[in-house]
Short mmCIF file of C-alpha atoms and ligand atoms in Angstrom, two decimals:
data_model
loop_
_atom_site.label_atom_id
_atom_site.label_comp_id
_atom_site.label_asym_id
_atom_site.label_seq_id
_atom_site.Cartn_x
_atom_site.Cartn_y
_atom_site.Cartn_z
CA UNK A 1 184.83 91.78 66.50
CA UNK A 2 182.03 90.82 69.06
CA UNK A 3 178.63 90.60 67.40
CA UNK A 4 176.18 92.65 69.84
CA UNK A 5 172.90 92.88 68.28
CA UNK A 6 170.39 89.52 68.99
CA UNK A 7 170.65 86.37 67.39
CA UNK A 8 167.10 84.67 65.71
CA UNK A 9 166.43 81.83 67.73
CA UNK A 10 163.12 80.68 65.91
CA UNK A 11 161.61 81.37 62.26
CA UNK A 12 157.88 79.72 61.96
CA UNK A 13 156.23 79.63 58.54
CA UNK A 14 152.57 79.60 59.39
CA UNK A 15 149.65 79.30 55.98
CA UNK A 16 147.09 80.60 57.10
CA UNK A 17 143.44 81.02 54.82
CA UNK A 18 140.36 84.24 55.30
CA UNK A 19 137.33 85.09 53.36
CA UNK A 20 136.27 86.27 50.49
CA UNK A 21 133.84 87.63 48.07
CA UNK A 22 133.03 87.07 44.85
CA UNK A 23 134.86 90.03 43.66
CA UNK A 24 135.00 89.75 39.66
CA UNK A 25 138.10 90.60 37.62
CA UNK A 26 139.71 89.70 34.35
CA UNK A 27 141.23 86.04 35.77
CA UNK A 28 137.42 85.34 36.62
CA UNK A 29 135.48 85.05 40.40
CA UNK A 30 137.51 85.41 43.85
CA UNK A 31 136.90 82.07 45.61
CA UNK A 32 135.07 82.01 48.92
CA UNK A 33 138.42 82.19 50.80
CA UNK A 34 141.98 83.42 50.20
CA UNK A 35 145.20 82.44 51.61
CA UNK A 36 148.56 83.66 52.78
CA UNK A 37 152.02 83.13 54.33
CA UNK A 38 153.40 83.82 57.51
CA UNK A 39 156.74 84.29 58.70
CA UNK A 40 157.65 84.55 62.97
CA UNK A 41 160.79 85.45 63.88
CA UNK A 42 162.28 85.19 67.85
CA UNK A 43 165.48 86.93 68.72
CA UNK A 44 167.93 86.34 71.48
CA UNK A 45 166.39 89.52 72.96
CA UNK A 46 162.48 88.04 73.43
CA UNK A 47 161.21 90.28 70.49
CA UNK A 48 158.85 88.76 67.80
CA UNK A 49 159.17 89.85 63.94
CA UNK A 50 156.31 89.25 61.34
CA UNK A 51 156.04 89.63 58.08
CA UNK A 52 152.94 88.45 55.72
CA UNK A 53 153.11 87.47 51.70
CA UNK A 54 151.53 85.23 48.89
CA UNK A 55 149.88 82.12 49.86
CA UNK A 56 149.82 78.78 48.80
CA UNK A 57 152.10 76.28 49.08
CA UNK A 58 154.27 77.20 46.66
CA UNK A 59 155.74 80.21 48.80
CA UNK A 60 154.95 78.00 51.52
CA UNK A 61 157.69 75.74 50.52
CA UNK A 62 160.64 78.25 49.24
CA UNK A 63 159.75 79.86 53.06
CA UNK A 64 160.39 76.60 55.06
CA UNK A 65 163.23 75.44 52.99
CA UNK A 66 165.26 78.56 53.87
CA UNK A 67 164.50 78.94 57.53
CA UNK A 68 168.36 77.13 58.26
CA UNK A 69 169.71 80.51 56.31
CA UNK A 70 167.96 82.75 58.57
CA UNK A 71 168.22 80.54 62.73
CA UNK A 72 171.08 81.34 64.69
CA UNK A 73 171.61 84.87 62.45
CA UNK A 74 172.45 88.37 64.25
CA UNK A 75 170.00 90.71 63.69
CA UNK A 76 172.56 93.16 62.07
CA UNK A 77 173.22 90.89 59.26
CA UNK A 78 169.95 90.76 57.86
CA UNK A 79 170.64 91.93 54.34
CA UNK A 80 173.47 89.81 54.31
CA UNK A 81 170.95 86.86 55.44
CA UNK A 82 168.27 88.21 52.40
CA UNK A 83 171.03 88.54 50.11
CA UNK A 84 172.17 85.04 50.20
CA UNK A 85 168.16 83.51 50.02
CA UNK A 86 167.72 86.21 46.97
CA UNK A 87 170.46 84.94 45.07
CA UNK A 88 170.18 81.25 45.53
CA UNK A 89 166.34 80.96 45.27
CA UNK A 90 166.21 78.63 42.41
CA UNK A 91 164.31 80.67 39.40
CA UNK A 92 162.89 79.16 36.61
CA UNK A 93 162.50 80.62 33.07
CA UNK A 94 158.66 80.51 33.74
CA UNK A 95 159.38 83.06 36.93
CA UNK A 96 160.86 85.76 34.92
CA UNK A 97 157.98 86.01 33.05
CA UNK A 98 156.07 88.77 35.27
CA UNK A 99 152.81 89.03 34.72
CA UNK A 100 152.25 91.07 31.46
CA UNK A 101 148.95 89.23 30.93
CA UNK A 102 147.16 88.42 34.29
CA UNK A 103 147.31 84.55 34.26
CA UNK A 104 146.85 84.20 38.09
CA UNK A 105 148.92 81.22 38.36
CA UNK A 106 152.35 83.26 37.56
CA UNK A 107 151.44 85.61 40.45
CA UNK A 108 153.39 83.52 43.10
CA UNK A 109 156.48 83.80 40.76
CA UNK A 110 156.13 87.38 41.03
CA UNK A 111 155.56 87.45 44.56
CA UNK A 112 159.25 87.05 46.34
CA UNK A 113 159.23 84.60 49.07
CA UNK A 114 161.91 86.54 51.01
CA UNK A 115 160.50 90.08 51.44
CA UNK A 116 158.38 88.21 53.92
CA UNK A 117 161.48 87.75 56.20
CA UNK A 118 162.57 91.08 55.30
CA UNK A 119 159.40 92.61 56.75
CA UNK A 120 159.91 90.69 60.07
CA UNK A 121 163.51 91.58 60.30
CA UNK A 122 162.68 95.08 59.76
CA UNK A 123 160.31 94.51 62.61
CA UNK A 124 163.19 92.84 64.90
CA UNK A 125 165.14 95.69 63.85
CA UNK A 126 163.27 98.51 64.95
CA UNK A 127 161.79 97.25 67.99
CA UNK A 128 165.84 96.45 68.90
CA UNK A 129 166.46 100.67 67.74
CA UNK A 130 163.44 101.54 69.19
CA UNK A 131 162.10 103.15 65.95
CA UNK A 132 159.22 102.22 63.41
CA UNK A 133 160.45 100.27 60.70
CA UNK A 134 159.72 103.15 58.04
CA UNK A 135 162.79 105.16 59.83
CA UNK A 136 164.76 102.59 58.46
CA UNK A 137 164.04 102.67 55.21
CA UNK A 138 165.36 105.14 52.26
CA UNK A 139 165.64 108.58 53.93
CA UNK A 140 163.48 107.45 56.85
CA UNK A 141 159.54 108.74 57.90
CA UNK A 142 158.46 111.27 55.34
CA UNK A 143 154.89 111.24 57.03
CA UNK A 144 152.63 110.26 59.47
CA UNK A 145 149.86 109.24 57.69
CA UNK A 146 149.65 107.30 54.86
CA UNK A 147 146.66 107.07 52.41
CA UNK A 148 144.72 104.35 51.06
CA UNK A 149 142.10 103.94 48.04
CA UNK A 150 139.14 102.26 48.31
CA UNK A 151 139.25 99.02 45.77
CA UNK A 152 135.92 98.70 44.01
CA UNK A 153 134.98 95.20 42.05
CA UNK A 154 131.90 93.92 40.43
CA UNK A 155 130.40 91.47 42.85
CA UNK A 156 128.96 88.43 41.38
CA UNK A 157 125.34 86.68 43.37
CA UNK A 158 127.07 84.26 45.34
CA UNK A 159 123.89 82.29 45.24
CA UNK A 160 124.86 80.95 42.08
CA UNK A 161 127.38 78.87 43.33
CA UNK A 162 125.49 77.12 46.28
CA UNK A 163 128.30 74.64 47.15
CA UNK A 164 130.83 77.55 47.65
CA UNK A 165 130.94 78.62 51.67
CA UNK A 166 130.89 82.65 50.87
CA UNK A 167 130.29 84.27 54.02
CA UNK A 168 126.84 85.79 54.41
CA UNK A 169 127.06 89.11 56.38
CA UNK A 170 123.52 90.05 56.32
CA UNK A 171 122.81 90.12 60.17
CA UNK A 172 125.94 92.43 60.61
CA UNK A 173 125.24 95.79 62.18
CA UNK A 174 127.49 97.13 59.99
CA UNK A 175 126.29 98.40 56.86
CA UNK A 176 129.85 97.75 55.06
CA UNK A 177 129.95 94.21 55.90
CA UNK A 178 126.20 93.42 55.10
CA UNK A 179 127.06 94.87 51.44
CA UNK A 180 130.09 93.49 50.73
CA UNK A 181 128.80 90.16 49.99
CA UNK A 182 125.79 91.09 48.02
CA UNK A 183 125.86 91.55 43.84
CA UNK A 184 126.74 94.80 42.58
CA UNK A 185 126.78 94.12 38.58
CA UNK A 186 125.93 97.67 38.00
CA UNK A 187 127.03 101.42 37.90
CA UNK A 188 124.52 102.12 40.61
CA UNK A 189 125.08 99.11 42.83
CA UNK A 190 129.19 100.37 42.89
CA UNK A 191 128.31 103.89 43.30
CA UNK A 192 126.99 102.65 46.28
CA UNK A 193 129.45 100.63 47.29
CA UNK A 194 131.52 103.76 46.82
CA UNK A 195 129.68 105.33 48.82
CA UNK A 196 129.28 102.74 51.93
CA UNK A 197 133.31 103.06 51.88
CA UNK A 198 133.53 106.68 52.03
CA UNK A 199 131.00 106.43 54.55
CA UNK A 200 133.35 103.59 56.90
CA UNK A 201 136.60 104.68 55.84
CA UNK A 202 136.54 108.38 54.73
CA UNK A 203 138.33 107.22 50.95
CA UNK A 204 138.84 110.23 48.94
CA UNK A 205 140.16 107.76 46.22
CA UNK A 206 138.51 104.80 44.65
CA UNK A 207 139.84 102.41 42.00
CA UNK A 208 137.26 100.02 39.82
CA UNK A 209 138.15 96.90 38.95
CA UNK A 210 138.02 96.48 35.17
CA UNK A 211 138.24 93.19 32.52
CA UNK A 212 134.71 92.17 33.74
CA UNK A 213 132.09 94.12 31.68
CA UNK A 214 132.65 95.04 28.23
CA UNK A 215 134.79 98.48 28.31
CA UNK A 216 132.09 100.79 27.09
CA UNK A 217 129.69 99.78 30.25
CA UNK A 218 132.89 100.13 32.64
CA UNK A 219 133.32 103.34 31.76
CA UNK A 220 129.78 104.31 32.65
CA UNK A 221 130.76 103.10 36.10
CA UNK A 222 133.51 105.65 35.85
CA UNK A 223 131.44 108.19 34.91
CA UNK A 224 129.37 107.48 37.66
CA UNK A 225 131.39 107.50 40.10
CA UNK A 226 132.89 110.39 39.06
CA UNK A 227 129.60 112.13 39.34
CA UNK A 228 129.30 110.92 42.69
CA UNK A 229 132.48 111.87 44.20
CA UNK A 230 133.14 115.66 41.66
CA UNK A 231 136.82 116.15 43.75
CA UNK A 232 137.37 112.32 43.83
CA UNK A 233 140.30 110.49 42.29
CA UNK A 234 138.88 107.83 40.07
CA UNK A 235 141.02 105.27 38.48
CA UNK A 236 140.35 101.68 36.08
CA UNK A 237 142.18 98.78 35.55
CA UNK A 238 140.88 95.85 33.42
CA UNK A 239 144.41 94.38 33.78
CA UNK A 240 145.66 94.65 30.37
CA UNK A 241 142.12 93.53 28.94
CA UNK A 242 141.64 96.05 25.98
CA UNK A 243 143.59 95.99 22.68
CA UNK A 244 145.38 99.65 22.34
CA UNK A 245 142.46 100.79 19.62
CA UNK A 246 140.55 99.48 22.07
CA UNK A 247 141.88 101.32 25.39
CA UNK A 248 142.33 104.39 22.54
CA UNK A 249 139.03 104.80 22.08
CA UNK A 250 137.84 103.89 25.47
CA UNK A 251 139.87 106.02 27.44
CA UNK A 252 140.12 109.30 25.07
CA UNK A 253 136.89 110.83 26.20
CA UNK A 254 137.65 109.93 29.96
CA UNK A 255 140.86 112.37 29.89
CA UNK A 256 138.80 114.60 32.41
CA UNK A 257 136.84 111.48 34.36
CA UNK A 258 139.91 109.12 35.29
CA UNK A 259 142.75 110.48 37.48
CA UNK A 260 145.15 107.16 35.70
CA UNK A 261 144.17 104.49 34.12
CA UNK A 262 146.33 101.13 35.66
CA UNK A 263 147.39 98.61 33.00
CA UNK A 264 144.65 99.39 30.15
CA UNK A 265 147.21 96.97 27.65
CA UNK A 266 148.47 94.11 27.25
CA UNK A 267 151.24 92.04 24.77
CA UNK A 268 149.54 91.87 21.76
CA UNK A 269 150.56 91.46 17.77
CA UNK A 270 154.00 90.75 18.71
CA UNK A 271 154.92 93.86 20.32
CA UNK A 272 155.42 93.20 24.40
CA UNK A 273 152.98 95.49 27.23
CA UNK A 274 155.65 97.73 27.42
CA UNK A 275 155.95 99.15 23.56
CA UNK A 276 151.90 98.40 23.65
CA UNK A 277 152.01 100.85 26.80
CA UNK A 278 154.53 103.50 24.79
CA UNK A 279 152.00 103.48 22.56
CA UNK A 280 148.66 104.11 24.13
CA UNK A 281 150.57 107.22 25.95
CA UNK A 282 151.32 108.93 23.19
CA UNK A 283 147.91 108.69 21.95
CA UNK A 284 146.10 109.87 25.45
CA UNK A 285 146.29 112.55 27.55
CA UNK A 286 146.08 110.29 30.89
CA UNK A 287 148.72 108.93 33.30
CA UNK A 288 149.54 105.14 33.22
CA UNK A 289 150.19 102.93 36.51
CA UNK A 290 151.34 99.57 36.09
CA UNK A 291 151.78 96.50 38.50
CA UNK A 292 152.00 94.21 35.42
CA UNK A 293 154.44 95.07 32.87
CA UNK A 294 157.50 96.45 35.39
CA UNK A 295 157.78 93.81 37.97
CA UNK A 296 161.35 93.80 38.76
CA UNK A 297 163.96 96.33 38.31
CA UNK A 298 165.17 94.36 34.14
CA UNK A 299 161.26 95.17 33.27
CA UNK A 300 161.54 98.94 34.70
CA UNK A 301 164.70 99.99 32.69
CA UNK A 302 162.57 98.67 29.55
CA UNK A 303 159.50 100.45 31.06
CA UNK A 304 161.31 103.56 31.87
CA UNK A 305 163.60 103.68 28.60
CA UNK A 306 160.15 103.33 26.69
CA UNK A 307 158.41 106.27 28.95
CA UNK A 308 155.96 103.92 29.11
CA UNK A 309 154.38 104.36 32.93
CA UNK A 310 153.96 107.37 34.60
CA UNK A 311 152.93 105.51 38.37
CA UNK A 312 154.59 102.25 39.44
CA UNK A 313 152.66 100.51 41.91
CA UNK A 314 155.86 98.74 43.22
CA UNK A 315 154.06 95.88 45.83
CA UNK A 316 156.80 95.51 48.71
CA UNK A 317 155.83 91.74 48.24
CA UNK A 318 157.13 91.81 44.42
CA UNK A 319 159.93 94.23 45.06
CA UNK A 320 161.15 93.92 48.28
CA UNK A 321 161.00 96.63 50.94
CA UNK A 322 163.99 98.27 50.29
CA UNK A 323 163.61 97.47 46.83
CA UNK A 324 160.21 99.41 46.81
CA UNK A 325 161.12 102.59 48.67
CA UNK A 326 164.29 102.53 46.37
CA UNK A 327 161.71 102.62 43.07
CA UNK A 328 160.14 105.68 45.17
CA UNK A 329 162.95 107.31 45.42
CA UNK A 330 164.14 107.11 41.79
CA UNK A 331 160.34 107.82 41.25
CA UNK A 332 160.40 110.82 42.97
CA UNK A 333 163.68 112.33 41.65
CA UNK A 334 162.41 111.35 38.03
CA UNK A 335 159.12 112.82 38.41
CA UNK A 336 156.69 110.24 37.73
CA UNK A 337 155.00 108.73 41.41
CA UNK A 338 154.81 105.32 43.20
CA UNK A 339 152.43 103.55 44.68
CA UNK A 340 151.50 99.73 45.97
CA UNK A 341 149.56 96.95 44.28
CA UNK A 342 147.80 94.85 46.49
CA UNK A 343 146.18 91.04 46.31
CA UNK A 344 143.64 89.97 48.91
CA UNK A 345 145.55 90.23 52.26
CA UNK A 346 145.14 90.42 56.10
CA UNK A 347 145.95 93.28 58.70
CA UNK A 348 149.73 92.91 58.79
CA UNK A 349 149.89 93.40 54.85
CA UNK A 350 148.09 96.48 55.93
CA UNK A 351 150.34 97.61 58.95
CA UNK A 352 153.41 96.81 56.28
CA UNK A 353 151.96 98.82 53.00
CA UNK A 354 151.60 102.07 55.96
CA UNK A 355 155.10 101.45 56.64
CA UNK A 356 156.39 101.59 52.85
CA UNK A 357 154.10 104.36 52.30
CA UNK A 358 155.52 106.40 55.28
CA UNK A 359 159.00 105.70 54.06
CA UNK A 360 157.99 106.78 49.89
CA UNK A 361 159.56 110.41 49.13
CA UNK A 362 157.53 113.07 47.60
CA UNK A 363 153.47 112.48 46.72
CA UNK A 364 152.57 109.10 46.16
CA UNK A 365 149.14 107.80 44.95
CA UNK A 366 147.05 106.82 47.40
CA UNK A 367 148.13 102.77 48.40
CA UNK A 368 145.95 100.22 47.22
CA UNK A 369 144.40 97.54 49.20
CA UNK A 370 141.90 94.86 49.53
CA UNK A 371 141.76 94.77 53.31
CA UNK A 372 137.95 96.89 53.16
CA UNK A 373 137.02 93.00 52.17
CA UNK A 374 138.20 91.22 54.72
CA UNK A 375 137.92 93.92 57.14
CA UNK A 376 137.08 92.20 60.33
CA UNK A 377 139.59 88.81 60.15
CA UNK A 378 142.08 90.77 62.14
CA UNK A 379 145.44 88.54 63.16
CA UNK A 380 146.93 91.31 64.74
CA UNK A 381 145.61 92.85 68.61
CA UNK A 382 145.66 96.16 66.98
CA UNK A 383 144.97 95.90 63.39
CA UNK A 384 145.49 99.20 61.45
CA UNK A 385 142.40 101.60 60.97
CA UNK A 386 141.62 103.34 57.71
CA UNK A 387 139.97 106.11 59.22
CA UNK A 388 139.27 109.63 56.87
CA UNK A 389 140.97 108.10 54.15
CA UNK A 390 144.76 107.19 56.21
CA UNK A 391 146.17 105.10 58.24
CA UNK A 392 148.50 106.67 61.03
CA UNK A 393 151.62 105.19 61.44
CA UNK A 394 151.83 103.68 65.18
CA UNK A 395 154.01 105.18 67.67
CA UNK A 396 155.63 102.12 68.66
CA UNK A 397 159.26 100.45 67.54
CA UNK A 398 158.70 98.11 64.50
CA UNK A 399 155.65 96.94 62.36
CA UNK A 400 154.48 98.40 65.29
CA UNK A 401 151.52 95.74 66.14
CA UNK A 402 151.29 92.09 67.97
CA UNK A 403 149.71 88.89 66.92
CA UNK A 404 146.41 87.70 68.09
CA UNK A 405 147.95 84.01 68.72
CA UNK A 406 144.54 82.75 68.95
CA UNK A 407 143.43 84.01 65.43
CA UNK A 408 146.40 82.54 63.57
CA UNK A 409 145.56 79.37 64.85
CA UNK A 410 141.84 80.06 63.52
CA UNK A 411 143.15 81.10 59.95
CA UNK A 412 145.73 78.30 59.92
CA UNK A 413 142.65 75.55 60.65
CA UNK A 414 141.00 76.75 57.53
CA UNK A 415 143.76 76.52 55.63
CA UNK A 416 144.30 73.11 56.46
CA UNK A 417 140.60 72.56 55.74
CA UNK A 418 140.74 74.13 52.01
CA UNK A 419 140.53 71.55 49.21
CA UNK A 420 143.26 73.60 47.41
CA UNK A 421 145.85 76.04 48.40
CA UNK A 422 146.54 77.91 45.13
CA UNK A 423 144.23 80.48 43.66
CA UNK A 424 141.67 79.56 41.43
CA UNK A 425 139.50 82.03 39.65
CA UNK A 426 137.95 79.77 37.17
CA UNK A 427 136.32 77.52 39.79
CA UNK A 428 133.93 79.70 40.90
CA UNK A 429 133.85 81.40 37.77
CA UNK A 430 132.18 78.08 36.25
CA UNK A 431 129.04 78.43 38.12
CA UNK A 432 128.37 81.39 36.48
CA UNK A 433 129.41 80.30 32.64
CA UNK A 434 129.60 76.51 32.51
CA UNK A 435 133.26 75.96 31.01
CA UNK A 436 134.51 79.14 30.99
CA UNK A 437 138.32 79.22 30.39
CA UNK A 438 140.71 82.76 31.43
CA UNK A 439 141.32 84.45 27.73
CA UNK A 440 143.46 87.80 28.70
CA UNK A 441 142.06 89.49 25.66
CA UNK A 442 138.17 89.28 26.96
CA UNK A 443 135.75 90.70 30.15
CA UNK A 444 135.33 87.44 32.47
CA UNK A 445 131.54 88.00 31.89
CA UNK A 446 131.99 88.38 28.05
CA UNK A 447 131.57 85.08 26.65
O1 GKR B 501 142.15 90.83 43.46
O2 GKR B 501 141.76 89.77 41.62
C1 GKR B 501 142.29 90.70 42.24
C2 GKR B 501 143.16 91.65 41.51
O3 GKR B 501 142.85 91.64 40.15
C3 GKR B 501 144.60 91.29 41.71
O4 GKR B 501 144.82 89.93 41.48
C4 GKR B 501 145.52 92.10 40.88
O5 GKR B 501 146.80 91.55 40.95
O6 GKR B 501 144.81 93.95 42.29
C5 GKR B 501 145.65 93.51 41.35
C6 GKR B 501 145.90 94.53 40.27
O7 GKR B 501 145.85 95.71 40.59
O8 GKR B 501 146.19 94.19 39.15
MG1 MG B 502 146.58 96.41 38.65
#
């Protein structure tokens, strides 16, 4: 049998590094920059395929060492090519641990190295069809527009840590990007960071970033918010931060406030996130999302035998991208709803979660996604807009979008210039309590 679809000629793996705020959550203070992996793949035919995930160079590394699996491959044996990386990615115990308390540094053994060469197959693919890459996956487009939430944090005073490089955006014309580096401690200052958002982007939708303040004043935040935006969606998550008495009594009188509430538990007294999770739900009357205790499918039967999430926010980075339109589906026909977590990320993370979401049967919660903070780092020619609330999904083959060459080369000079690769909430978070230390069980400002 001839082979007739094109052959990958080249696979680069390109770190690259972007900005950041001082965005507060439970692991402690978002460095001044964040980084990520690329993956560029060349076909036979002169297409290009991208595909964005995880940085650091621990992804870095399981990306380079498999790029002899992946050169000289047809195109039409892509799964075949995944397949082979999936299975013989070495795995250790540590890796299968998920994340059911947020300790930052088991992220990247979440994150799957490969789904960023799926994504720029999936590219090749439909730019060799001639079709966006969400007709190829599940039961193809089920939409043209896919919507996104707008991802609140606390912002810390980045003054406080003088020797970190934040960006300072105070000269922008934009009002957006002259906020977003600024403090915003309190309900009012993320009310109007709410609101600035709306204003850009047209979110309907906003999720707060818990495990900062104690749980009592992050509520009032919700409450606010609430009262801001009446027909709003308004969802929490302190990433596992309360104990269940704790998220009990915290989230009982929000029942008509919150619209979910995203990982209020953790592990705790010997009983694992997922009976913890069982629990709270039968005690209150509020949907549960989770991108912490179902991870991979082994987590979601326990999750799912348990009833113990209503909304899986299956990231195509942890799950795969058929993987994650395959949750949606079983989702869908179970009647709970999927969605997408989301780490800091640039425009083709973006252009890839609008794919997904086109592709995801039935209603799914709006997508999350941190791109509103580094709006304005574009690597693509045509990054994505989030304009009323959506992003429309491009009437062009593939991801749809090209790479601003010139840009990469920008973002991959500053990752060369970073003193570390990995991500590192503590560091900054030091400047603001001398010697803090990450405790899952406690607010990063409660100390
Ligand atoms: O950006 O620090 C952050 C978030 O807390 C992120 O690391 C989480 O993984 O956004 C994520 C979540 O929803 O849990
Ligand atoms: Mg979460």
């Amino acid at each position: 049998m001839k082979e007739q679809t094109p052959v990958i000629t080249d696979m680069q793996v390109i770190p690259v590094a972007g900005y950041d705020s001082m965005l507060m959550t439970l692991s402690g203070a978002h460095a001044p920059w964040f980084t990520r992996n690329l993956v560029v793949l060349k076909d036979s035919a002169g297409h290009t395929g991208i595909g964005e995930i995880h940085g650091g160079d621990y992804t870095c590394q399981a990306l380079v060492s498999v790029i002899p699996l992946v050169q000289g491959q047809p195109l039409a044996r892509y799964r075949a090519v995944l397949d082979r990386i999936h299975r013989g990615a070495s795995r250790s115990a540590e890796e299968g641990e998920g994340i059911q308390t947020l300790d930052i540094s088991k992220l990247k053994f979440v994150v799957k190295a490969e789904w960023a060469i799926e994504c720029a197959f999936l590219d090749l693919m439909g730019q060799y069809l001639g079709v966006p890459m969400c007709e190829l996956l599940g039961n193809g487009k089920q939409r043209d527009r896919v919507e996104m939430l707008g991802y609140l944090f606390y912002v810390s005073d980045k003054s406080k840590a003088p020797e970190l490089p934040y960006l300072e955006e105070a000269s922008s014309l934009d009002p957006w990007f002259r906020l977003r580096r600024q403090e915003m401690l309190t309900a009012e200052r993320v009310v109007e960071q709410a609101q600035c958002l709306q204003e850009k982007y047209g979110f309907r939708n906003f999720k707060l970033k818990g495990g900062v303040l104690e749980g009592e004043t992050e509520m009032e935040t919700a409450q606010a918010l609430k009262k801001a935006f009446p027909e709003g969606r308004i969802n929490i998550d302190p990433n596992g931060a309360w104990s269940l008495e704790e998220a009990i009594r915290l989230c009982r009188p929000m029942e008509n406030v919150l619209a979910y509430v995203e990982d209020p538990t953790g592990p705790e007294a010997g009983y694992s996130s997922r009976e913890v999770m069982a629990e709270f739900k039968n005690a209150v009357r509020l949907p549960v999302a989770t991108n912490m205790l179902a991870t991979d499918w082994r987590q979601f039967y326990h999750a799912a035998a348990l009833k113990a999430v209503d909304i899986v926010l299956a990231d195509p980075h942890f799950w795969g991208f058929e993987g994650t339109v395959c949750m949606a589906q079983l989702l869908n026909d179970w009647g709970l709803t999927w969605g997408s977590h989301s780490n800091n990320h640039f425009d083709i993370t973006l252009a890839a979660f609008a794919q997904v979401g086109a592709a995801a049967p039935g209603n799914p919660t709006a997508l999350d996604t941190h791109w509103i903070w580094q709006d304005g780092q574009n690597l693509l020619q045509d990054a994505p807009e989030i304009r009323d609330g959506y992003i429309q999904i491009p009437d062009k083959p593939g991801l749809g979008v090209t790479l601003n060459w010139e840009r990469v080369e920008e973002a991959h000079r500053l990752y060369q210039s970073l003193p570390s690769h990995d991500r590192d909430d503590a560091l900054a978070m030091q400047y603001l309590i001398p010697g803090w230390k990450f405790d899952p069980k406690k607010p990063c400002l409660v100390r």
